[in-house]
CSV table of C-alpha atoms in Angstrom, one decimal:
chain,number,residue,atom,x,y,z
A,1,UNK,CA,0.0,0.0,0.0
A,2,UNK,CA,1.5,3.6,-0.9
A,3,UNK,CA,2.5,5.6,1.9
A,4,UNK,CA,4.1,9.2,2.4
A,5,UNK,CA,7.0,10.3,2.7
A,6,UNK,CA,9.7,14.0,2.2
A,7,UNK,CA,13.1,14.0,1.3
A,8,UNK,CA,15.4,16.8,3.1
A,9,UNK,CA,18.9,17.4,4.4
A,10,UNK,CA,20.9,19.6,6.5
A,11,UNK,CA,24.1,20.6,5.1
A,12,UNK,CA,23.4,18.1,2.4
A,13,UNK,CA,23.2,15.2,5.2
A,14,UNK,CA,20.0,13.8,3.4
A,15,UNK,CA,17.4,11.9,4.5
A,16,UNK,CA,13.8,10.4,3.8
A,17,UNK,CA,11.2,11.2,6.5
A,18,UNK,CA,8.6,9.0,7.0
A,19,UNK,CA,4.5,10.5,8.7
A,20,UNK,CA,3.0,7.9,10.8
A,21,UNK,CA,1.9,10.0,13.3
A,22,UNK,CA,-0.5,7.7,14.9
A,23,UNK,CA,1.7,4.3,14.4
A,24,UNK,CA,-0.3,2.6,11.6
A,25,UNK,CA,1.5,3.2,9.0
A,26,UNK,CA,5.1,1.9,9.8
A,27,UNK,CA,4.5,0.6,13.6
A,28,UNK,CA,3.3,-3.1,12.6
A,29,UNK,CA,6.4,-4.0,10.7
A,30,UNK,CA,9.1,-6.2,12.3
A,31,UNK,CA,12.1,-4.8,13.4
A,32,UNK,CA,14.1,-7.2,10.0
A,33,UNK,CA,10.8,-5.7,8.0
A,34,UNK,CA,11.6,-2.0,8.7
A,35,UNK,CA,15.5,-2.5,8.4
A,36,UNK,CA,14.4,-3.8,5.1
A,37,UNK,CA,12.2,-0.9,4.0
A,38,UNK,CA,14.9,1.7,4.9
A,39,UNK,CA,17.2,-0.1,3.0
A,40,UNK,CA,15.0,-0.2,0.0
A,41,UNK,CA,14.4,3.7,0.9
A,42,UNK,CA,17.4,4.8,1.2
A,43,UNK,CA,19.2,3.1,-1.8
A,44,UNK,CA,20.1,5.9,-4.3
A,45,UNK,CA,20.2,4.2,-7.3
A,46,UNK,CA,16.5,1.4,-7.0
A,47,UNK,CA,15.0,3.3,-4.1
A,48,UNK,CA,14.5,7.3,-3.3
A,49,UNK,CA,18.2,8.0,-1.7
A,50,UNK,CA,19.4,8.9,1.6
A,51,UNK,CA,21.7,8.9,4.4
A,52,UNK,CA,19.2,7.6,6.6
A,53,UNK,CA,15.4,7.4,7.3
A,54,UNK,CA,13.6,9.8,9.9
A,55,UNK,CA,10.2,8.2,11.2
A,56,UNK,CA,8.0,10.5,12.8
A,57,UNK,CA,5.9,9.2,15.9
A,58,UNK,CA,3.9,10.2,18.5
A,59,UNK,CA,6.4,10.7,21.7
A,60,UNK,CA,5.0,8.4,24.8
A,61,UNK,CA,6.8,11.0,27.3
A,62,UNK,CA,4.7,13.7,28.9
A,63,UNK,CA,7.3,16.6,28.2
A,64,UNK,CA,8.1,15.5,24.2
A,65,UNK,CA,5.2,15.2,21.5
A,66,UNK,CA,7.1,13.7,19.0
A,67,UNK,CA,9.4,10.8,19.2
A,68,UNK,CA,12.5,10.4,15.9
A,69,UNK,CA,12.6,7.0,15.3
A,70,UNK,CA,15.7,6.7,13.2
A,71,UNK,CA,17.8,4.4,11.1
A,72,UNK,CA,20.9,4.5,9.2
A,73,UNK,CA,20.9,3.8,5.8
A,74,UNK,CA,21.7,0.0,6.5
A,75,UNK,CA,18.7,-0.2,8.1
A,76,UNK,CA,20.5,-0.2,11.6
A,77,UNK,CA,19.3,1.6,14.6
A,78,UNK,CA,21.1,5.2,15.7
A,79,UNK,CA,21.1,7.2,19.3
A,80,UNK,CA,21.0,10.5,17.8
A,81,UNK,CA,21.2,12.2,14.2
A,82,UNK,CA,22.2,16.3,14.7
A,83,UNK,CA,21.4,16.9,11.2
A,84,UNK,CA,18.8,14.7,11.2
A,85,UNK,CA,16.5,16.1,14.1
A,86,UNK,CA,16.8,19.8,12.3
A,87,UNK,CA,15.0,18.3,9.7
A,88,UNK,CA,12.2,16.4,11.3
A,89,UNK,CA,12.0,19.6,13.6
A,90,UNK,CA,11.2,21.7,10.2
A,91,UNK,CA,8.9,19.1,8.5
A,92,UNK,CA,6.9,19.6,12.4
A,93,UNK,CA,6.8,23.3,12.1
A,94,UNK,CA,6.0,23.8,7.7
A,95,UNK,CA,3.6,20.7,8.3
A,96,UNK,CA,1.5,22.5,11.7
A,97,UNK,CA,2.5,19.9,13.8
A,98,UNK,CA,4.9,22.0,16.2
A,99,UNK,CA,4.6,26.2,17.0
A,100,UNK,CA,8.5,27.6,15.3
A,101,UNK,CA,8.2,30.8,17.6
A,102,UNK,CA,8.8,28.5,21.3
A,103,UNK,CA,11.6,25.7,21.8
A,104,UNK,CA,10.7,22.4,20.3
A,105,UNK,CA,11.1,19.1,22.6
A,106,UNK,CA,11.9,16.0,20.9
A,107,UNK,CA,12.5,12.6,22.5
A,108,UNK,CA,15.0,10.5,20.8
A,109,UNK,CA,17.2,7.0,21.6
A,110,UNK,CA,19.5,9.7,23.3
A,111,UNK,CA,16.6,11.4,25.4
A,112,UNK,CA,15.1,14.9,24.9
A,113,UNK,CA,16.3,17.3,22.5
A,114,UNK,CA,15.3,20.4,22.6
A,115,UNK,CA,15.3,22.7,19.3
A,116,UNK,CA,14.8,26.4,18.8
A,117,UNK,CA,14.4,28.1,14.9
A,118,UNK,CA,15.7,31.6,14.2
A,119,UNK,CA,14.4,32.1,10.4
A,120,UNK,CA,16.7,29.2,7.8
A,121,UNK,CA,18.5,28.1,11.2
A,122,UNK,CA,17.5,25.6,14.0
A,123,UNK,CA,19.9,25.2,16.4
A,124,UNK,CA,19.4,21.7,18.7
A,125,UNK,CA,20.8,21.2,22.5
A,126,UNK,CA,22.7,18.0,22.2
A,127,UNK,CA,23.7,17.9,25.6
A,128,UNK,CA,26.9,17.6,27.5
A,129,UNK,CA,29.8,16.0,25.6
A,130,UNK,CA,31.8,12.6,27.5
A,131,UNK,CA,35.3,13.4,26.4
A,132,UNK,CA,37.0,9.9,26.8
A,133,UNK,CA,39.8,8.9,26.1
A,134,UNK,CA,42.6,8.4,23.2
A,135,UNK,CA,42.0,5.6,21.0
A,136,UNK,CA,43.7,4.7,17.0
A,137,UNK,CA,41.8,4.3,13.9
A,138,UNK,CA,43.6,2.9,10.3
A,139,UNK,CA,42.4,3.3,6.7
A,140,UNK,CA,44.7,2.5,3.4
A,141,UNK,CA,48.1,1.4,5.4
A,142,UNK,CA,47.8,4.7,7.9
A,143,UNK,CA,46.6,4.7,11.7
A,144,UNK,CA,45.7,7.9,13.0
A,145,UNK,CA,45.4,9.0,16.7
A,146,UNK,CA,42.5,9.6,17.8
A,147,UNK,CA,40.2,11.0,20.6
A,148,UNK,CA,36.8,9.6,21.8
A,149,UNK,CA,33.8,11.3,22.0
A,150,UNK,CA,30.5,10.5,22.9
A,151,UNK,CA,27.8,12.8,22.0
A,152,UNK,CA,24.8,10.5,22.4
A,153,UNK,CA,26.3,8.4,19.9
A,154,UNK,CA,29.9,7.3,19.3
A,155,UNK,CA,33.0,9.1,18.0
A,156,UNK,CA,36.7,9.1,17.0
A,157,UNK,CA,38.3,12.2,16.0
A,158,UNK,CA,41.6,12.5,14.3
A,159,UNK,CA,43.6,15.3,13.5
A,160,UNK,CA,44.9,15.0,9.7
A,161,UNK,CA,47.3,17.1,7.5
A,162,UNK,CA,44.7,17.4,4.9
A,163,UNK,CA,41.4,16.2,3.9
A,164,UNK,CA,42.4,13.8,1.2
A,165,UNK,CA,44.7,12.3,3.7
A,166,UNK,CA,42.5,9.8,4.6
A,167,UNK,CA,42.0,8.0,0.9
A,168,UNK,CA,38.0,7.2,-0.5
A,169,UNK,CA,36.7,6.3,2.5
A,170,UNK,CA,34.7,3.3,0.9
A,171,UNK,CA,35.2,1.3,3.8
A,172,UNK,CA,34.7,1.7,7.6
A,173,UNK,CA,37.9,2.9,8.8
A,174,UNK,CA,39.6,0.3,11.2
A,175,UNK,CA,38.9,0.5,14.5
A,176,UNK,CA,39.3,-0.8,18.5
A,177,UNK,CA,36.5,-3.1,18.7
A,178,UNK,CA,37.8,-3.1,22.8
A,179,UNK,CA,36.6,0.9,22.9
A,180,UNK,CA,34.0,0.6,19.9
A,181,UNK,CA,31.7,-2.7,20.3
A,182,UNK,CA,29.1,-1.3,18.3
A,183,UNK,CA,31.1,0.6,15.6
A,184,UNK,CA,31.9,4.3,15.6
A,185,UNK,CA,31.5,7.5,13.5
A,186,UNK,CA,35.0,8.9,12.4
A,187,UNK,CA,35.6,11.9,11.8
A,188,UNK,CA,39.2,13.6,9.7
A,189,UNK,CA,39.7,17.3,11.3
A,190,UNK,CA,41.7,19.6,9.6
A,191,UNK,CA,42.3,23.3,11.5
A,192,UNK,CA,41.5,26.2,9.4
A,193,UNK,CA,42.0,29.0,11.6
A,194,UNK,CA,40.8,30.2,14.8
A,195,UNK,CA,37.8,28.5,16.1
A,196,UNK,CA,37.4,27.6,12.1
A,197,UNK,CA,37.5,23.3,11.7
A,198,UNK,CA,36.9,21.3,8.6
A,199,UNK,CA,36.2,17.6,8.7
A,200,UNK,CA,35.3,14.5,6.5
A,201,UNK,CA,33.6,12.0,8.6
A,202,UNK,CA,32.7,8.0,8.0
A,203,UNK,CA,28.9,7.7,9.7
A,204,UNK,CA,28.5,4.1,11.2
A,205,UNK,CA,25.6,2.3,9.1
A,206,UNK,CA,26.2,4.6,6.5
A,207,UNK,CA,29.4,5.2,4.8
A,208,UNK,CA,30.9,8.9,4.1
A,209,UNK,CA,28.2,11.4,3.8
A,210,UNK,CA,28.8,15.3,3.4
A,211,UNK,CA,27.9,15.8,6.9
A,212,UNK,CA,27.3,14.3,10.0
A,213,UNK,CA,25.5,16.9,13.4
A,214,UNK,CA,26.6,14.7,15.8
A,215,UNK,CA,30.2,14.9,14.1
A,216,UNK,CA,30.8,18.3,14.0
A,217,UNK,CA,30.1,18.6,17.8
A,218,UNK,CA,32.6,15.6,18.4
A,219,UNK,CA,34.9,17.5,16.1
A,220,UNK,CA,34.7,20.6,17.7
A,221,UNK,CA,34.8,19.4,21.1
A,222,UNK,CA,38.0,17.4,20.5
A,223,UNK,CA,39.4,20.2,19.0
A,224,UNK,CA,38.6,22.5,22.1
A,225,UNK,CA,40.4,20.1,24.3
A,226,UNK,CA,43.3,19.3,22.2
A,227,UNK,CA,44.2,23.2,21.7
A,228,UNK,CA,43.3,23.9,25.5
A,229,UNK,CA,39.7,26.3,24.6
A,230,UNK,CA,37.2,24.6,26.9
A,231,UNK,CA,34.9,26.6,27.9
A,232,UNK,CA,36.2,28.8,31.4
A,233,UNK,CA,33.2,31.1,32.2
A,234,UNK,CA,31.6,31.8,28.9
A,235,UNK,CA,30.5,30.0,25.7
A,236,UNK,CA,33.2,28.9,22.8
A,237,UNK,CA,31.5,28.6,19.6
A,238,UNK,CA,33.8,27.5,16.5
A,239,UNK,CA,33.2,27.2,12.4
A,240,UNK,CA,32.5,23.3,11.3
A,241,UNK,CA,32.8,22.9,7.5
A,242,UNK,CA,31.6,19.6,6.3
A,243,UNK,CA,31.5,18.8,2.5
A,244,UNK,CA,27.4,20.0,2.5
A,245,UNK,CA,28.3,23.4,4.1
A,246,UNK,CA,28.7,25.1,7.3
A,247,UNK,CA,27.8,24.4,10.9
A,248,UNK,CA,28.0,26.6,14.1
A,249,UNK,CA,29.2,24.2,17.4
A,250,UNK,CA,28.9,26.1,20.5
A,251,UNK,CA,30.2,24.5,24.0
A,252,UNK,CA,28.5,26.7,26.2
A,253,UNK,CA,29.2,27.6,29.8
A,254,UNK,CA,27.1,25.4,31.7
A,255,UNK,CA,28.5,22.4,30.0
A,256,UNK,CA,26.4,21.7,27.0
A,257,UNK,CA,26.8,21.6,23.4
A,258,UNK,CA,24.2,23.1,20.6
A,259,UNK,CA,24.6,22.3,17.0
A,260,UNK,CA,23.3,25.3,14.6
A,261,UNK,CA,22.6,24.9,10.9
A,262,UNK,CA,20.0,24.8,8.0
A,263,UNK,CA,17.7,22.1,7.6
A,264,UNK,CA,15.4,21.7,4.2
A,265,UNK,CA,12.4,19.5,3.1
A,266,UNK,CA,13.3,19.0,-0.7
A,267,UNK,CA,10.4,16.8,-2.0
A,268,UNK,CA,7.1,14.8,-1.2
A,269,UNK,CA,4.9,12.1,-2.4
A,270,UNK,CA,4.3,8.7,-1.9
A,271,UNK,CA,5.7,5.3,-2.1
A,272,UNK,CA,5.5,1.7,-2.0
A,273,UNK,CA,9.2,0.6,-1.6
């Protein structure tokens, strides 16, 4: 049976969100039956295209309306998407669902998010950073130091020379499975200036994509505490550019971290995939 669904990205992070408000639509598939569907979604070439696949349900919390069920492209489960929750954020607000002019709440694997719009730009508290410790990751005969980040979800953050340093990226970079049981984003940090970072990043489940939310916080925040700029009494915002654009990271006083960027809905219709 055909059922809806938009196509959006942030930063060119793209996704295919998925209505089923109520439960109906989605809700009765196995978990193997909805890994298959956002495979068949998310394949760019036999299916719509995507980095991933936003579903958006009622939230069963008293302080969240809306819950983001999402999946990597795989059709694996994720904590957290920063790109991602801009998104489904917007499609709430243009669809009537959500009031842009008050902070948005938004439960997610990762708990409550809560998102605020100024005009193109919705900005996302993703909490406070763990800054763990120093792990390795390998890719075409080179290992990399690298830190470990969790923002929700996990990350390793290495500090490259340049961009192309780490090779095609077609495969998972190599990693500690000791630190990492569950695999781990990756992302390749290059400084451009002050507070100004640019990165590639490998999103577990999904490959190399042109941005990655969750990413650019890691990024920043390992960046911050390599180059000794956390936070000491006021907020430290820095520049993220990611293949898809810019981000704003900003590691505020009181210990949290909130994502900034543009989020767009692209296209609509329906589907049977």
């Amino acid at each position: 049976m055909p059922y809806e669904f938009l196509k959006g990205h942030g930063t060119e992070n793209d996704f295919v969100l998925l209505p089923d408000l109520d439960g109906t639509v989605h809700g009765e598939l196995s978990p193997d039956e909805m890994a298959e569907r956002v495979r068949a979604l998310s394949d760019r070439r036999a299916g719509i295209g995507g980095d991933g696949v936003l579903r958006v349900v009622r939230g069963s919390r008293a302080d969240a309306d809306w819950f983001m069920d999402y999946r990597n492209s795989d059709g694996s489960l994720s904590e957290m998407c920063g790109n991602g929750i801009r998104l489904f954020v917007r499609y709430l607000v243009d669809a009537g669902l959500a009031d842009g002019s008050a902070p948005i709440p938004v439960d997610t694997r990762d708990g409550i998010k809560t998102l605020t719009l100024d005009g193109d730009l919705i900005t996302v508290d993703m909490g406070t950073p763990k800054v763990l410790g120093e792990t390795t990751v390998g890719g075409e005969g080179i290992t990399w130091a690298a830190r470990h980040v969790d923002m929700g979800n996990p990350h390793a953050v290495a500090f490259v020379s340049t961009l192309d340093e780490p090779g095609s990226l077609l495969q998972p970079p190599v990693h500690d499975p000791g630190v990492y049981p569950e695999g781990v984003n990756v992302e390749f940090v290059v400084r451009r200036g002050e507070r100004h970072i640019a990165m590639r990043v490998h999103e577990r489940g999904s490959g190399e994509t042109r941005s990655c939310g969750t990413g650019a916080c890691a990024a920043m925040v390992a960046t911050a505490v390599a180059d000794g700029d956390r936070p000491a009494g006021q907020d430290v915002a820095y520049r993220v550019d990611v293949s898809g654009g810019t981000l704003t990271v900003t590691w505020t006083a009181d210990d949290r971290v909130l994502l900034t960027g543009p989020a767009v809905v692209v296209a609509s219709g329906t589907t049977d995939l």
